[in-house]
């Protein structure tokens, strides 16, 4: 889909591509005293490399645009290698999950942090109003409760509490936000809520249907899903 998007037309790419963690997955955690803990990664989480998208991302972003991409420790170096030479500035943020999946044996760290790479060029402006907002650290629980989409459950649905501040800091109302790996459409829900326009792409039809439902329900009359 990316080649169909006009050059220099996107204000913010906020996306969450596969992490390539399939090979490391130890599966869901079954417990006798509570329901199974979601600790598995999906079948699609094994065939992504940042080099697959770098040229298209650079082409479609406006000169004033910004990129945020969720990623994992195993791909951070690849993101830096490919994206740092193409942008004026490359940084990263940490999302600390306050309720990560538990480890029954105390044999290692919890996976309580995720990384978000960030890249932009001269001309991009930020909406920082105090130093506190400039920390590259966000704290929030993983997606749960009524926000967690059930039909189907997406194993890596991102919480709106993490997405909203990124959109607010890096774009303006009316701007176009793109998520080319949108899952069940969380970036779109946050973007439309904040008065931005949204383009989403997703390969799995069940997730597309869920995203369409969420976007239409939250923004009646303001979306055109095709
Ligand atoms: C990490 S998940 C995104 C989850 C999303 N942030 C949410 O909150 O629902 C990555 C998504 O990329 C999708 N995907 C994988 N390969 C793709 C491709 N080539 N084109 C579009 N989507 C793809 C997967 O189906 C999966 O839903």
PDB file of C-alpha atoms and ligand atoms in Angstrom:
ATOM      1  CA  UNK A   1       0.000   0.000   0.000  1.00  0.00           C
ATOM      2  CA  UNK A   2       2.857   2.443   0.721  1.00  0.00           C
ATOM      3  CA  UNK A   3       3.669   3.100  -2.980  1.00  0.00           C
ATOM      4  CA  UNK A   4       0.072   4.376  -3.393  1.00  0.00           C
ATOM      5  CA  UNK A   5       0.643   7.187  -0.882  1.00  0.00           C
ATOM      6  CA  UNK A   6       1.759  10.482  -2.470  1.00  0.00           C
ATOM      7  CA  UNK A   7       5.245  11.800  -1.678  1.00  0.00           C
ATOM      8  CA  UNK A   8       5.567  14.342   1.161  1.00  0.00           C
ATOM      9  CA  UNK A   9       1.938  13.900   2.216  1.00  0.00           C
ATOM     10  CA  UNK A  10       2.174  12.472   5.760  1.00  0.00           C
ATOM     11  CA  UNK A  11       2.728  14.571   8.888  1.00  0.00           C
ATOM     12  CA  UNK A  12       3.278  11.739  11.352  1.00  0.00           C
ATOM     13  CA  UNK A  13       4.010   8.030  10.949  1.00  0.00           C
ATOM     14  CA  UNK A  14       3.104   6.388  14.267  1.00  0.00           C
ATOM     15  CA  UNK A  15       3.406   2.659  13.850  1.00  0.00           C
ATOM     16  CA  UNK A  16       3.994  -0.652  15.537  1.00  0.00           C
ATOM     17  CA  UNK A  17       5.479  -3.133  13.044  1.00  0.00           C
ATOM     18  CA  UNK A  18       6.270  -6.765  13.905  1.00  0.00           C
ATOM     19  CA  UNK A  19       9.122  -7.172  16.427  1.00  0.00           C
ATOM     20  CA  UNK A  20      10.602 -10.422  15.033  1.00  0.00           C
ATOM     21  CA  UNK A  21      10.262 -12.050  18.447  1.00  0.00           C
ATOM     22  CA  UNK A  22       8.585 -15.238  17.219  1.00  0.00           C
ATOM     23  CA  UNK A  23      11.771 -17.285  17.720  1.00  0.00           C
ATOM     24  CA  UNK A  24      11.991 -16.196  21.390  1.00  0.00           C
ATOM     25  CA  UNK A  25       8.376 -16.854  22.352  1.00  0.00           C
ATOM     26  CA  UNK A  26       7.745 -19.216  25.278  1.00  0.00           C
ATOM     27  CA  UNK A  27       3.970 -19.156  24.760  1.00  0.00           C
ATOM     28  CA  UNK A  28       1.070 -18.193  26.985  1.00  0.00           C
ATOM     29  CA  UNK A  29       1.344 -18.877  30.731  1.00  0.00           C
ATOM     30  CA  UNK A  30      -1.274 -21.328  32.012  1.00  0.00           C
ATOM     31  CA  UNK A  31      -2.073 -20.958  35.718  1.00  0.00           C
ATOM     32  CA  UNK A  32      -4.437 -23.098  37.800  1.00  0.00           C
ATOM     33  CA  UNK A  33      -5.706 -20.188  39.925  1.00  0.00           C
ATOM     34  CA  UNK A  34      -6.466 -17.619  37.233  1.00  0.00           C
ATOM     35  CA  UNK A  35      -7.066 -17.325  33.507  1.00  0.00           C
ATOM     36  CA  UNK A  36      -4.151 -17.847  31.102  1.00  0.00           C
ATOM     37  CA  UNK A  37      -1.704 -14.920  30.931  1.00  0.00           C
ATOM     38  CA  UNK A  38      -1.147 -13.625  27.377  1.00  0.00           C
ATOM     39  CA  UNK A  39       2.584 -14.072  26.773  1.00  0.00           C
ATOM     40  CA  UNK A  40       2.575 -15.456  23.240  1.00  0.00           C
ATOM     41  CA  UNK A  41       3.515 -13.625  20.070  1.00  0.00           C
ATOM     42  CA  UNK A  42       1.593 -13.998  16.857  1.00  0.00           C
ATOM     43  CA  UNK A  43       2.492 -15.943  13.714  1.00  0.00           C
ATOM     44  CA  UNK A  44       3.118 -12.647  11.851  1.00  0.00           C
ATOM     45  CA  UNK A  45       5.835 -11.598  14.315  1.00  0.00           C
ATOM     46  CA  UNK A  46       8.783 -12.999  12.407  1.00  0.00           C
ATOM     47  CA  UNK A  47       9.437 -11.377   9.061  1.00  0.00           C
ATOM     48  CA  UNK A  48      10.051  -7.666   9.406  1.00  0.00           C
ATOM     49  CA  UNK A  49      13.179  -5.624   8.923  1.00  0.00           C
ATOM     50  CA  UNK A  50      13.288  -1.787   9.008  1.00  0.00           C
ATOM     51  CA  UNK A  51      15.105  -1.792   5.646  1.00  0.00           C
ATOM     52  CA  UNK A  52      11.800  -2.934   4.099  1.00  0.00           C
ATOM     53  CA  UNK A  53      10.126   0.416   4.822  1.00  0.00           C
ATOM     54  CA  UNK A  54      12.852   3.049   5.142  1.00  0.00           C
ATOM     55  CA  UNK A  55      12.770   4.405   1.590  1.00  0.00           C
ATOM     56  CA  UNK A  56       8.978   4.618   1.446  1.00  0.00           C
ATOM     57  CA  UNK A  57       8.765   6.241   4.886  1.00  0.00           C
ATOM     58  CA  UNK A  58      11.300   8.878   3.854  1.00  0.00           C
ATOM     59  CA  UNK A  59       9.459   9.496   0.574  1.00  0.00           C
ATOM     60  CA  UNK A  60       5.952   9.920   2.031  1.00  0.00           C
ATOM     61  CA  UNK A  61       6.848  11.970   5.121  1.00  0.00           C
ATOM     62  CA  UNK A  62       6.629  15.756   4.771  1.00  0.00           C
ATOM     63  CA  UNK A  63       9.945  17.574   5.382  1.00  0.00           C
ATOM     64  CA  UNK A  64       8.377  18.723   8.689  1.00  0.00           C
ATOM     65  CA  UNK A  65       7.143  15.215   9.527  1.00  0.00           C
ATOM     66  CA  UNK A  66       8.017  12.836  12.319  1.00  0.00           C
ATOM     67  CA  UNK A  67       8.271   9.069  12.776  1.00  0.00           C
ATOM     68  CA  UNK A  68       7.557   7.008  15.899  1.00  0.00           C
ATOM     69  CA  UNK A  69       7.890   3.214  15.639  1.00  0.00           C
ATOM     70  CA  UNK A  70       7.486   0.730  18.470  1.00  0.00           C
ATOM     71  CA  UNK A  71      10.216  -1.885  18.411  1.00  0.00           C
ATOM     72  CA  UNK A  72      12.178  -4.347  20.508  1.00  0.00           C
ATOM     73  CA  UNK A  73      15.798  -4.711  21.688  1.00  0.00           C
ATOM     74  CA  UNK A  74      16.611  -7.149  18.871  1.00  0.00           C
ATOM     75  CA  UNK A  75      15.685  -4.645  16.121  1.00  0.00           C
ATOM     76  CA  UNK A  76      16.854  -1.357  17.674  1.00  0.00           C
ATOM     77  CA  UNK A  77      20.279  -1.553  16.006  1.00  0.00           C
ATOM     78  CA  UNK A  78      18.681  -2.214  12.616  1.00  0.00           C
ATOM     79  CA  UNK A  79      16.395   0.807  13.001  1.00  0.00           C
ATOM     80  CA  UNK A  80      19.378   2.991  13.887  1.00  0.00           C
ATOM     81  CA  UNK A  81      21.503   1.651  11.030  1.00  0.00           C
ATOM     82  CA  UNK A  82      18.788   2.314   8.426  1.00  0.00           C
ATOM     83  CA  UNK A  83      17.055   5.437   9.718  1.00  0.00           C
ATOM     84  CA  UNK A  84      19.810   7.505  11.353  1.00  0.00           C
ATOM     85  CA  UNK A  85      21.546   8.243   8.015  1.00  0.00           C
ATOM     86  CA  UNK A  86      18.238   9.391   6.453  1.00  0.00           C
ATOM     87  CA  UNK A  87      17.104  11.814   9.186  1.00  0.00           C
ATOM     88  CA  UNK A  88      18.608  14.781  10.970  1.00  0.00           C
ATOM     89  CA  UNK A  89      17.875  13.298  14.414  1.00  0.00           C
ATOM     90  CA  UNK A  90      17.284   9.755  15.663  1.00  0.00           C
ATOM     91  CA  UNK A  91      16.267   9.097  19.276  1.00  0.00           C
ATOM     92  CA  UNK A  92      14.334   6.518  21.241  1.00  0.00           C
ATOM     93  CA  UNK A  93      11.748   6.451  24.018  1.00  0.00           C
ATOM     94  CA  UNK A  94      10.952   3.815  26.623  1.00  0.00           C
ATOM     95  CA  UNK A  95       7.439   2.715  27.498  1.00  0.00           C
ATOM     96  CA  UNK A  96       7.461   1.165  30.981  1.00  0.00           C
ATOM     97  CA  UNK A  97       4.512  -1.218  31.479  1.00  0.00           C
ATOM     98  CA  UNK A  98       3.324  -1.121  35.073  1.00  0.00           C
ATOM     99  CA  UNK A  99       1.634  -4.551  34.754  1.00  0.00           C
ATOM    100  CA  UNK A 100       3.861  -6.750  32.547  1.00  0.00           C
ATOM    101  CA  UNK A 101       3.225 -10.513  32.207  1.00  0.00           C
ATOM    102  CA  UNK A 102       4.647 -12.212  35.332  1.00  0.00           C
ATOM    103  CA  UNK A 103       7.488 -14.748  35.420  1.00  0.00           C
ATOM    104  CA  UNK A 104       6.726 -17.605  37.783  1.00  0.00           C
ATOM    105  CA  UNK A 105      10.409 -18.488  38.349  1.00  0.00           C
ATOM    106  CA  UNK A 106      12.630 -15.594  39.430  1.00  0.00           C
ATOM    107  CA  UNK A 107      15.095 -16.377  36.690  1.00  0.00           C
ATOM    108  CA  UNK A 108      15.322 -13.133  34.761  1.00  0.00           C
ATOM    109  CA  UNK A 109      13.893  -9.674  34.225  1.00  0.00           C
ATOM    110  CA  UNK A 110      10.263  -9.110  33.329  1.00  0.00           C
ATOM    111  CA  UNK A 111       9.587  -7.760  29.860  1.00  0.00           C
ATOM    112  CA  UNK A 112       8.327  -4.520  31.351  1.00  0.00           C
ATOM    113  CA  UNK A 113       9.792  -2.072  28.801  1.00  0.00           C
ATOM    114  CA  UNK A 114       9.223  -1.456  25.118  1.00  0.00           C
ATOM    115  CA  UNK A 115      11.223   0.849  22.894  1.00  0.00           C
ATOM    116  CA  UNK A 116       9.881   3.487  20.533  1.00  0.00           C
ATOM    117  CA  UNK A 117      12.263   4.867  17.923  1.00  0.00           C
ATOM    118  CA  UNK A 118      11.780   8.439  16.821  1.00  0.00           C
ATOM    119  CA  UNK A 119      13.237  10.277  13.820  1.00  0.00           C
ATOM    120  CA  UNK A 120      12.759  13.732  12.325  1.00  0.00           C
ATOM    121  CA  UNK A 121      14.370  16.404  10.199  1.00  0.00           C
ATOM    122  CA  UNK A 122      15.129  20.096  10.712  1.00  0.00           C
ATOM    123  CA  UNK A 123      11.853  22.015  10.371  1.00  0.00           C
ATOM    124  CA  UNK A 124       9.868  19.641  12.551  1.00  0.00           C
ATOM    125  CA  UNK A 125       8.352  21.333  15.612  1.00  0.00           C
ATOM    126  CA  UNK A 126       7.470  19.824  18.988  1.00  0.00           C
ATOM    127  CA  UNK A 127       4.709  20.842  21.397  1.00  0.00           C
ATOM    128  CA  UNK A 128       6.778  20.696  24.564  1.00  0.00           C
ATOM    129  CA  UNK A 129       5.704  23.200  27.216  1.00  0.00           C
ATOM    130  CA  UNK A 130       7.871  22.006  30.146  1.00  0.00           C
ATOM    131  CA  UNK A 131      10.998  19.944  30.752  1.00  0.00           C
ATOM    132  CA  UNK A 132       8.949  17.085  32.253  1.00  0.00           C
ATOM    133  CA  UNK A 133       7.317  16.497  28.850  1.00  0.00           C
ATOM    134  CA  UNK A 134      10.765  16.080  27.288  1.00  0.00           C
ATOM    135  CA  UNK A 135      11.635  12.896  29.168  1.00  0.00           C
ATOM    136  CA  UNK A 136      11.930   9.975  26.730  1.00  0.00           C
ATOM    137  CA  UNK A 137       9.919   7.798  29.123  1.00  0.00           C
ATOM    138  CA  UNK A 138       6.225   6.943  29.270  1.00  0.00           C
ATOM    139  CA  UNK A 139       4.604   4.867  31.992  1.00  0.00           C
ATOM    140  CA  UNK A 140       1.279   3.104  31.524  1.00  0.00           C
ATOM    141  CA  UNK A 141      -0.329  -0.305  32.033  1.00  0.00           C
ATOM    142  CA  UNK A 142      -0.722  -2.592  29.030  1.00  0.00           C
ATOM    143  CA  UNK A 143      -4.075  -2.430  27.305  1.00  0.00           C
ATOM    144  CA  UNK A 144      -6.839  -3.897  29.470  1.00  0.00           C
ATOM    145  CA  UNK A 145     -10.440  -3.577  30.626  1.00  0.00           C
ATOM    146  CA  UNK A 146     -12.989  -2.080  28.257  1.00  0.00           C
ATOM    147  CA  UNK A 147     -10.278  -0.706  25.974  1.00  0.00           C
ATOM    148  CA  UNK A 148      -8.983  -4.233  25.190  1.00  0.00           C
ATOM    149  CA  UNK A 149     -10.648  -5.389  21.953  1.00  0.00           C
ATOM    150  CA  UNK A 150     -12.076  -8.934  22.327  1.00  0.00           C
ATOM    151  CA  UNK A 151     -13.208  -9.927  18.839  1.00  0.00           C
ATOM    152  CA  UNK A 152     -10.543 -10.801  17.949  1.00  0.00           C
ATOM    153  CA  UNK A 153      -8.059 -10.197  20.771  1.00  0.00           C
ATOM    154  CA  UNK A 154      -4.895  -8.639  19.354  1.00  0.00           C
ATOM    155  CA  UNK A 155      -1.810  -9.817  21.301  1.00  0.00           C
ATOM    156  CA  UNK A 156      -0.040  -6.461  21.032  1.00  0.00           C
ATOM    157  CA  UNK A 157      -2.861  -3.884  21.168  1.00  0.00           C
ATOM    158  CA  UNK A 158      -1.284  -0.617  22.296  1.00  0.00           C
ATOM    159  CA  UNK A 159      -2.938   1.541  24.980  1.00  0.00           C
ATOM    160  CA  UNK A 160      -4.370   4.928  24.024  1.00  0.00           C
ATOM    161  CA  UNK A 161      -2.608   6.365  27.093  1.00  0.00           C
ATOM    162  CA  UNK A 162       0.740   5.761  25.340  1.00  0.00           C
ATOM    163  CA  UNK A 163      -0.359   6.816  21.833  1.00  0.00           C
ATOM    164  CA  UNK A 164      -2.158  10.063  22.688  1.00  0.00           C
ATOM    165  CA  UNK A 165       0.855  11.983  24.088  1.00  0.00           C
ATOM    166  CA  UNK A 166       3.018  10.975  21.112  1.00  0.00           C
ATOM    167  CA  UNK A 167       0.420  12.347  18.691  1.00  0.00           C
ATOM    168  CA  UNK A 168      -0.106  15.508  20.717  1.00  0.00           C
ATOM    169  CA  UNK A 169       3.613  16.238  21.039  1.00  0.00           C
ATOM    170  CA  UNK A 170       4.473  15.708  17.390  1.00  0.00           C
ATOM    171  CA  UNK A 171       1.491  16.830  15.273  1.00  0.00           C
ATOM    172  CA  UNK A 172      -1.260  19.426  14.946  1.00  0.00           C
ATOM    173  CA  UNK A 173      -5.036  19.124  14.611  1.00  0.00           C
ATOM    174  CA  UNK A 174      -5.896  18.413  10.965  1.00  0.00           C
ATOM    175  CA  UNK A 175      -2.543  16.690  10.302  1.00  0.00           C
ATOM    176  CA  UNK A 176      -2.414  13.296   8.568  1.00  0.00           C
ATOM    177  CA  UNK A 177      -1.266  10.387  10.759  1.00  0.00           C
ATOM    178  CA  UNK A 178      -0.316   7.084   9.106  1.00  0.00           C
ATOM    179  CA  UNK A 179      -0.050   3.650  10.713  1.00  0.00           C
ATOM    180  CA  UNK A 180       0.897   1.048   8.064  1.00  0.00           C
ATOM    181  CA  UNK A 181       0.771  -1.833  10.613  1.00  0.00           C
ATOM    182  CA  UNK A 182      -2.361  -0.739  12.444  1.00  0.00           C
ATOM    183  CA  UNK A 183      -3.574  -3.985  14.049  1.00  0.00           C
ATOM    184  CA  UNK A 184      -6.972  -3.210  15.569  1.00  0.00           C
ATOM    185  CA  UNK A 185      -6.559   0.502  14.832  1.00  0.00           C
ATOM    186  CA  UNK A 186      -5.388   1.961  18.156  1.00  0.00           C
ATOM    187  CA  UNK A 187      -3.311   4.713  16.511  1.00  0.00           C
ATOM    188  CA  UNK A 188      -6.360   5.693  14.457  1.00  0.00           C
ATOM    189  CA  UNK A 189      -8.640   5.856  17.484  1.00  0.00           C
ATOM    190  CA  UNK A 190      -6.190   8.184  19.273  1.00  0.00           C
ATOM    191  CA  UNK A 191      -5.560  10.280  16.144  1.00  0.00           C
ATOM    192  CA  UNK A 192      -9.247  10.866  15.357  1.00  0.00           C
ATOM    193  CA  UNK A 193     -10.015  11.609  19.011  1.00  0.00           C
ATOM    194  CA  UNK A 194      -7.371  14.352  18.861  1.00  0.00           C
ATOM    195  CA  UNK A 195      -8.732  15.873  15.637  1.00  0.00           C
ATOM    196  CA  UNK A 196      -6.074  14.465  13.311  1.00  0.00           C
ATOM    197  CA  UNK A 197      -6.839  12.621  10.036  1.00  0.00           C
ATOM    198  CA  UNK A 198      -5.837   8.977   9.817  1.00  0.00           C
ATOM    199  CA  UNK A 199      -4.683   6.432   7.218  1.00  0.00           C
ATOM    200  CA  UNK A 200      -4.319   2.838   8.428  1.00  0.00           C
ATOM    201  CA  UNK A 201      -3.066  -0.323   6.698  1.00  0.00           C
ATOM    202  CA  UNK A 202      -3.317  -3.871   8.041  1.00  0.00           C
ATOM    203  CA  UNK A 203      -2.748  -7.243   6.367  1.00  0.00           C
ATOM    204  CA  UNK A 204      -5.108  -9.372   8.500  1.00  0.00           C
ATOM    205  CA  UNK A 205      -8.781  -8.944   7.498  1.00  0.00           C
ATOM    206  CA  UNK A 206     -10.037  -9.775  11.009  1.00  0.00           C
ATOM    207  CA  UNK A 207      -7.971  -6.932  12.481  1.00  0.00           C
ATOM    208  CA  UNK A 208      -9.099  -4.599   9.667  1.00  0.00           C
ATOM    209  CA  UNK A 209     -12.732  -5.330  10.554  1.00  0.00           C
ATOM    210  CA  UNK A 210     -12.044  -4.642  14.240  1.00  0.00           C
ATOM    211  CA  UNK A 211     -10.230  -1.390  13.430  1.00  0.00           C
ATOM    212  CA  UNK A 212     -13.049  -0.240  11.165  1.00  0.00           C
ATOM    213  CA  UNK A 213     -15.570  -0.952  13.919  1.00  0.00           C
ATOM    214  CA  UNK A 214     -13.576   0.973  16.523  1.00  0.00           C
ATOM    215  CA  UNK A 215     -12.924   3.925  14.236  1.00  0.00           C
ATOM    216  CA  UNK A 216     -16.515   4.170  13.021  1.00  0.00           C
ATOM    217  CA  UNK A 217     -17.960   3.760  16.527  1.00  0.00           C
ATOM    218  CA  UNK A 218     -15.778   6.438  18.062  1.00  0.00           C
ATOM    219  CA  UNK A 219     -16.015   8.908  15.225  1.00  0.00           C
ATOM    220  CA  UNK A 220     -19.415   8.573  13.591  1.00  0.00           C
ATOM    221  CA  UNK A 221     -19.583  10.680  10.446  1.00  0.00           C
ATOM    222  CA  UNK A 222     -15.892  11.562  10.451  1.00  0.00           C
ATOM    223  CA  UNK A 223     -14.328   8.455   8.887  1.00  0.00           C
ATOM    224  CA  UNK A 224     -14.290   7.003   5.409  1.00  0.00           C
ATOM    225  CA  UNK A 225     -13.156   3.385   5.707  1.00  0.00           C
ATOM    226  CA  UNK A 226     -12.605   1.517   2.445  1.00  0.00           C
TER     227      UNK A 226
HETATM  228  C1  LIG B   1       2.466  -5.123  16.546  1.00  0.00           C
HETATM  229  S1  LIG B   1       1.005  -5.324  15.656  1.00  0.00           S
HETATM  230  C2  LIG B   1       0.202  -3.741  15.713  1.00  0.00           C
HETATM  231  C3  LIG B   1      -0.800  -3.617  16.825  1.00  0.00           C
HETATM  232  C4  LIG B   1      -1.453  -2.251  16.901  1.00  0.00           C
HETATM  233  N1  LIG B   1      -0.529  -1.250  17.381  1.00  0.00           N
HETATM  234  C5  LIG B   1      -2.715  -2.242  17.771  1.00  0.00           C
HETATM  235  O1  LIG B   1      -2.761  -1.517  18.775  1.00  0.00           O
HETATM  236  O2  LIG B   1      -3.627  -3.000  17.459  1.00  0.00           O
HETATM  237  C6  LIG B   1       1.598  -5.421  14.002  1.00  0.00           C
HETATM  238  C7  LIG B   1       0.539  -5.641  12.954  1.00  0.00           C
HETATM  239  O3  LIG B   1       1.148  -5.633  11.671  1.00  0.00           O
HETATM  240  C8  LIG B   1       0.404  -6.485  10.830  1.00  0.00           C
HETATM  241  N2  LIG B   1       1.220  -6.795   9.668  1.00  0.00           N
HETATM  242  C9  LIG B   1       2.234  -7.678   9.563  1.00  0.00           C
HETATM  243  N3  LIG B   1       2.780  -7.623   8.334  1.00  0.00           N
HETATM  244  C10 LIG B   1       2.090  -6.668   7.649  1.00  0.00           C
HETATM  245  C11 LIG B   1       2.197  -6.141   6.336  1.00  0.00           C
HETATM  246  N4  LIG B   1       3.105  -6.587   5.463  1.00  0.00           N
HETATM  247  N5  LIG B   1       1.349  -5.147   5.979  1.00  0.00           N
HETATM  248  C12 LIG B   1       0.422  -4.675   6.846  1.00  0.00           C
HETATM  249  N6  LIG B   1       0.259  -5.148   8.102  1.00  0.00           N
HETATM  250  C13 LIG B   1       1.100  -6.131   8.498  1.00  0.00           C
HETATM  251  C14 LIG B   1       0.050  -7.675  11.713  1.00  0.00           C
HETATM  252  O4  LIG B   1      -1.072  -8.378  11.224  1.00  0.00           O
HETATM  253  C15 LIG B   1      -0.201  -6.979  13.063  1.00  0.00           C
HETATM  254  O5  LIG B   1      -1.568  -6.746  13.292  1.00  0.00           O
END
